[in-house]
Amino acid sequence: MNISFLDDRGSLINFYEVLDIPLTAEKASIRTSFCALIKLFHPDASGIDSEEQRRRAHLIIRAYKVLSDVSLRTEYDRLLAAARKQDRPTFAVIPDRKSTRLNSSHEWIAR
């Protein structure tokens, strides 16, 4: 499975922040958060079909794939730890679970 850990700008995505879970989250917590977020942001589930919704849903799916797979999560955690040691910023848009879209500043706007 070839999943990029980087965003379009080359910054490491913080998948834990994407799913709004702690670094110590177990598989059940990861799945619970994924299910709740995908219901809010996937165009088929939310009924809102916009570019922002599709991008957000894709990011949530990527985060889930990485954090729910033991080997991918191990590799990702190693890279995240190295980035933190070097004080390199990580990127994630953390949604308020009541939000539905991004504004021009890439902040989530509440319904």
Backbone as CSV, one residue per row, in Angstrom:
resi,resn,N_x,N_y,N_z,CA_x,CA_y,CA_z,C_x,C_y,C_z
1,MET,0.851,-1.174,0.000,0.000,0.000,0.000,0.895,1.235,0.000
2,ASN,0.673,2.117,-0.960,1.494,3.310,-1.083,0.658,4.539,-0.723
3,ILE,0.789,4.988,0.503,0.040,6.151,0.984,1.043,7.223,1.392
4,SER,0.856,8.423,0.875,1.757,9.517,1.212,1.428,10.071,2.596
5,PHE,2.469,10.360,3.338,2.324,10.977,4.653,2.417,12.499,4.553
6,LEU,2.619,13.020,3.338,2.853,14.447,3.131,1.665,15.118,2.464
7,ASP,1.506,16.414,2.745,0.480,17.180,2.052,1.059,17.722,0.750
8,ASP,0.287,18.529,0.041,0.722,19.066,-1.254,1.939,19.977,-1.146
9,ARG,2.169,20.533,0.029,3.312,21.435,0.236,4.547,20.707,0.744
10,GLY,4.425,19.399,0.956,5.554,18.616,1.434,5.666,18.547,2.942
11,SER,4.670,19.039,3.654,4.666,18.961,5.122,4.068,17.628,5.563
12,LEU,4.604,17.104,6.646,4.077,15.866,7.206,2.686,16.137,7.775
13,ILE,1.725,15.327,7.370,0.358,15.482,7.868,0.272,14.814,9.234
14,ASN,-0.343,15.479,10.185,-0.531,14.868,11.494,-1.875,14.131,11.485
15,PHE,-1.811,12.840,11.165,-3.021,12.043,11.047,-3.759,11.888,12.381
16,TYR,-3.041,11.995,13.469,-3.704,11.945,14.781,-4.614,13.156,14.958
17,GLU,-4.145,14.317,14.515,-4.966,15.519,14.591,-6.120,15.459,13.608
18,VAL,-5.889,14.870,12.446,-6.963,14.732,11.463,-8.135,13.966,12.070
19,LEU,-7.830,12.869,12.768,-8.883,12.062,13.380,-9.233,12.515,14.799
20,ASP,-8.528,13.540,15.285,-8.787,14.095,16.616,-8.681,13.022,17.704
21,ILE,-7.544,12.304,17.675,-7.284,11.233,18.634,-5.886,11.403,19.219
22,PRO,-5.620,10.837,20.401,-4.282,10.926,20.989,-3.316,9.952,20.301
23,LEU,-2.031,10.184,20.502,-0.999,9.311,19.933,-1.120,7.875,20.440
24,THR,-1.739,7.707,21.575,-1.863,6.382,22.195,-3.172,5.677,21.830
25,ALA,-3.926,6.231,20.909,-5.243,5.677,20.565,-5.133,4.228,20.096
26,GLU,-6.081,3.445,20.544,-6.142,2.049,20.125,-7.057,1.930,18.918
27,LYS,-7.029,0.752,18.299,-7.754,0.526,17.055,-9.245,0.882,17.155
28,ALA,-9.882,0.552,18.256,-11.311,0.846,18.414,-11.569,2.354,18.420
29,SER,-10.707,3.118,19.082,-10.853,4.579,19.115,-10.623,5.190,17.739
30,ILE,-9.661,4.642,17.034,-9.368,5.126,15.684,-10.592,4.917,14.793
31,ARG,-11.168,3.728,14.870,-12.341,3.415,14.048,-13.545,4.277,14.432
32,THR,-13.765,4.470,15.714,-14.890,5.289,16.174,-14.774,6.712,15.645
33,SER,-13.593,7.298,15.760,-13.379,8.657,15.287,-13.534,8.728,13.768
34,PHE,-12.958,7.755,13.071,-13.074,7.708,11.617,-14.551,7.683,11.198
35,CYS,-15.320,6.799,11.790,-16.740,6.654,11.422,-17.518,7.949,11.666
36,ALA,-17.256,8.594,12.790,-17.956,9.845,13.106,-17.595,10.946,12.113
37,LEU,-16.313,11.064,11.797,-15.875,12.125,10.889,-16.292,11.871,9.449
38,ILE,-16.207,10.635,9.012,-16.550,10.355,7.621,-18.035,10.596,7.378
39,LYS,-18.860,10.373,8.384,-20.294,10.667,8.242,-20.530,12.162,8.050
40,LEU,-19.694,12.975,8.665,-19.836,14.427,8.534,-19.287,14.966,7.221
41,PHE,-18.219,14.356,6.719,-17.495,14.975,5.616,-17.541,14.236,4.284
42,HIS,-17.920,12.975,4.247,-17.992,12.284,2.964,-19.231,12.782,2.219
43,PRO,-19.072,13.203,0.951,-20.210,13.751,0.205,-21.421,12.814,0.147
44,ASP,-21.192,11.521,0.034,-22.316,10.584,-0.032,-23.074,10.516,1.297
45,ALA,-22.367,10.653,2.407,-23.001,10.556,3.727,-23.556,11.897,4.193
46,SER,-22.856,12.982,3.866,-23.279,14.301,4.362,-24.303,14.983,3.472
47,GLY,-24.365,14.564,2.215,-25.271,15.215,1.279,-24.733,16.523,0.730
48,ILE,-23.533,16.886,1.118,-22.894,18.110,0.637,-21.735,17.697,-0.259
49,ASP,-21.821,18.042,-1.530,-20.778,17.650,-2.472,-20.026,18.893,-2.924
50,SER,-18.892,19.121,-2.302,-18.045,20.254,-2.674,-16.602,19.767,-2.696
51,GLU,-15.750,20.548,-3.305,-14.325,20.188,-3.363,-13.736,20.063,-1.963
52,GLU,-14.118,20.973,-1.049,-13.606,20.920,0.315,-14.035,19.628,1.017
53,GLN,-15.289,19.254,0.839,-15.796,18.021,1.453,-15.031,16.806,0.928
54,ARG,-14.813,16.751,-0.388,-14.094,15.609,-0.972,-12.657,15.548,-0.475
55,ARG,-11.989,16.717,-0.410,-10.608,16.738,0.092,-10.541,16.295,1.542
56,ARG,-11.472,16.783,2.346,-11.483,16.428,3.765,-11.763,14.935,3.942
57,ALA,-12.716,14.400,3.208,-13.024,12.975,3.290,-11.809,12.144,2.876
58,HIS,-11.123,12.567,1.823,-9.927,11.849,1.383,-8.859,11.851,2.476
59,LEU,-8.681,12.982,3.139,-7.695,13.086,4.210,-8.075,12.194,5.399
60,ILE,-9.340,12.146,5.737,-9.814,11.288,6.826,-9.571,9.820,6.487
61,ILE,-9.848,9.442,5.249,-9.622,8.060,4.811,-8.142,7.716,4.856
62,ARG,-7.283,8.627,4.383,-5.829,8.392,4.443,-5.372,8.200,5.878
63,ALA,-5.859,9.067,6.774,-5.474,8.963,8.187,-5.888,7.616,8.759
64,TYR,-7.092,7.194,8.448,-7.576,5.910,8.951,-6.741,4.751,8.409
65,LYS,-6.445,4.776,7.121,-5.643,3.699,6.525,-4.275,3.594,7.176
66,VAL,-3.651,4.728,7.436,-2.310,4.721,8.045,-2.372,4.263,9.497
67,LEU,-3.269,4.839,10.279,-3.275,4.566,11.718,-3.896,3.217,12.085
68,SER,-4.668,2.626,11.189,-5.268,1.331,11.496,-4.419,0.160,11.002
69,ASP,-3.381,0.439,10.234,-2.472,-0.596,9.746,-1.200,-0.569,10.603
70,VAL,-0.880,-1.678,11.243,0.227,-1.715,12.202,1.556,-1.301,11.573
71,SER,1.876,-1.824,10.408,3.179,-1.506,9.801,3.234,-0.055,9.318
72,LEU,2.145,0.442,8.720,2.120,1.840,8.290,2.181,2.778,9.484
73,ARG,1.454,2.453,10.538,1.459,3.306,11.733,2.843,3.346,12.373
74,THR,3.525,2.216,12.409,4.874,2.174,12.976,5.814,3.073,12.185
75,GLU,5.755,2.970,10.862,6.598,3.813,10.010,6.232,5.290,10.178
76,TYR,4.939,5.565,10.194,4.463,6.939,10.346,4.883,7.523,11.701
77,ASP,4.717,6.762,12.777,5.089,7.238,14.113,6.577,7.566,14.193
78,ARG,7.391,6.771,13.511,8.838,7.024,13.478,9.122,8.368,12.794
79,LEU,8.455,8.617,11.658,8.639,9.883,10.941,8.106,11.071,11.737
80,LEU,6.974,10.888,12.396,6.394,11.953,13.210,7.309,12.305,14.380
81,ALA,7.872,11.290,15.023,8.802,11.527,16.135,10.043,12.269,15.654
82,ALA,10.555,11.896,14.497,11.733,12.573,13.941,11.418,14.027,13.610
83,ALA,10.239,14.280,13.062,9.837,15.656,12.735,9.722,16.503,13.999
84,ARG,9.167,15.917,15.042,9.029,16.652,16.306,10.386,16.929,16.945
85,LYS,11.308,15.987,16.842,12.655,16.197,17.391,13.350,17.359,16.713
86,GLN,13.094,17.515,15.422,13.733,18.585,14.650,12.894,19.859,14.634
87,ASP,11.834,19.888,15.420,10.921,21.035,15.491,10.348,21.415,14.138
88,ARG,10.141,20.413,13.285,9.498,20.676,11.999,7.990,20.661,12.224
89,PRO,7.300,21.629,11.641,5.849,21.662,11.835,5.161,20.506,11.102
90,THR,4.065,20.054,11.652,3.220,19.093,10.967,1.941,19.815,10.591
91,PHE,1.217,19.269,9.661,0.033,19.930,9.148,-1.199,19.076,9.391
92,ALA,-2.254,19.701,9.836,-3.561,19.048,9.892,-4.619,20.119,10.076
93,VAL,-5.709,19.958,9.390,-6.866,20.814,9.612,-7.766,20.035,10.550
94,ILE,-7.937,20.533,11.751,-8.749,19.830,12.740,-10.158,20.405,12.694
95,PRO,-11.115,19.604,12.300,-12.459,20.151,12.193,-13.189,20.161,13.523
96,ASP,-14.034,21.145,13.672,-15.046,21.084,14.707,-16.064,20.102,14.130
97,ARG,-16.523,19.156,14.899,-17.398,18.129,14.341,-18.726,18.678,13.834
98,LYS,-19.012,19.943,14.105,-20.231,20.557,13.583,-19.949,21.344,12.306
99,SER,-18.705,21.392,11.863,-18.325,22.175,10.703,-18.573,21.408,9.414
100,THR,-18.709,22.152,8.340,-18.978,21.496,7.069,-18.098,21.962,5.926
101,ARG,-17.468,23.120,6.027,-16.686,23.578,4.884,-15.568,24.515,5.320
102,LEU,-14.601,24.704,4.424,-13.479,25.590,4.685,-13.759,26.978,4.144
103,ASN,-13.259,27.995,4.830,-13.307,29.322,4.242,-11.992,29.566,3.511
104,SER,-11.775,30.760,2.996,-10.575,31.030,2.201,-9.287,30.950,3.023
105,SER,-9.397,31.026,4.345,-8.221,30.898,5.211,-8.008,29.470,5.680
106,HIS,-8.732,28.534,5.077,-8.650,27.114,5.429,-9.047,26.858,6.869
107,GLU,-10.025,27.607,7.347,-10.605,27.376,8.672,-11.995,26.810,8.456
108,TRP,-12.395,25.910,9.318,-13.722,25.313,9.162,-14.790,26.290,9.619
109,ILE,-15.849,26.394,8.841,-16.961,27.285,9.138,-18.123,26.443,9.654
110,ALA,-18.671,26.831,10.803,-19.802,26.090,11.374,-21.043,26.286,10.509
111,ARG,-21.915,25.275,10.542,-23.174,25.369,9.776,-24.020,26.492,10.288
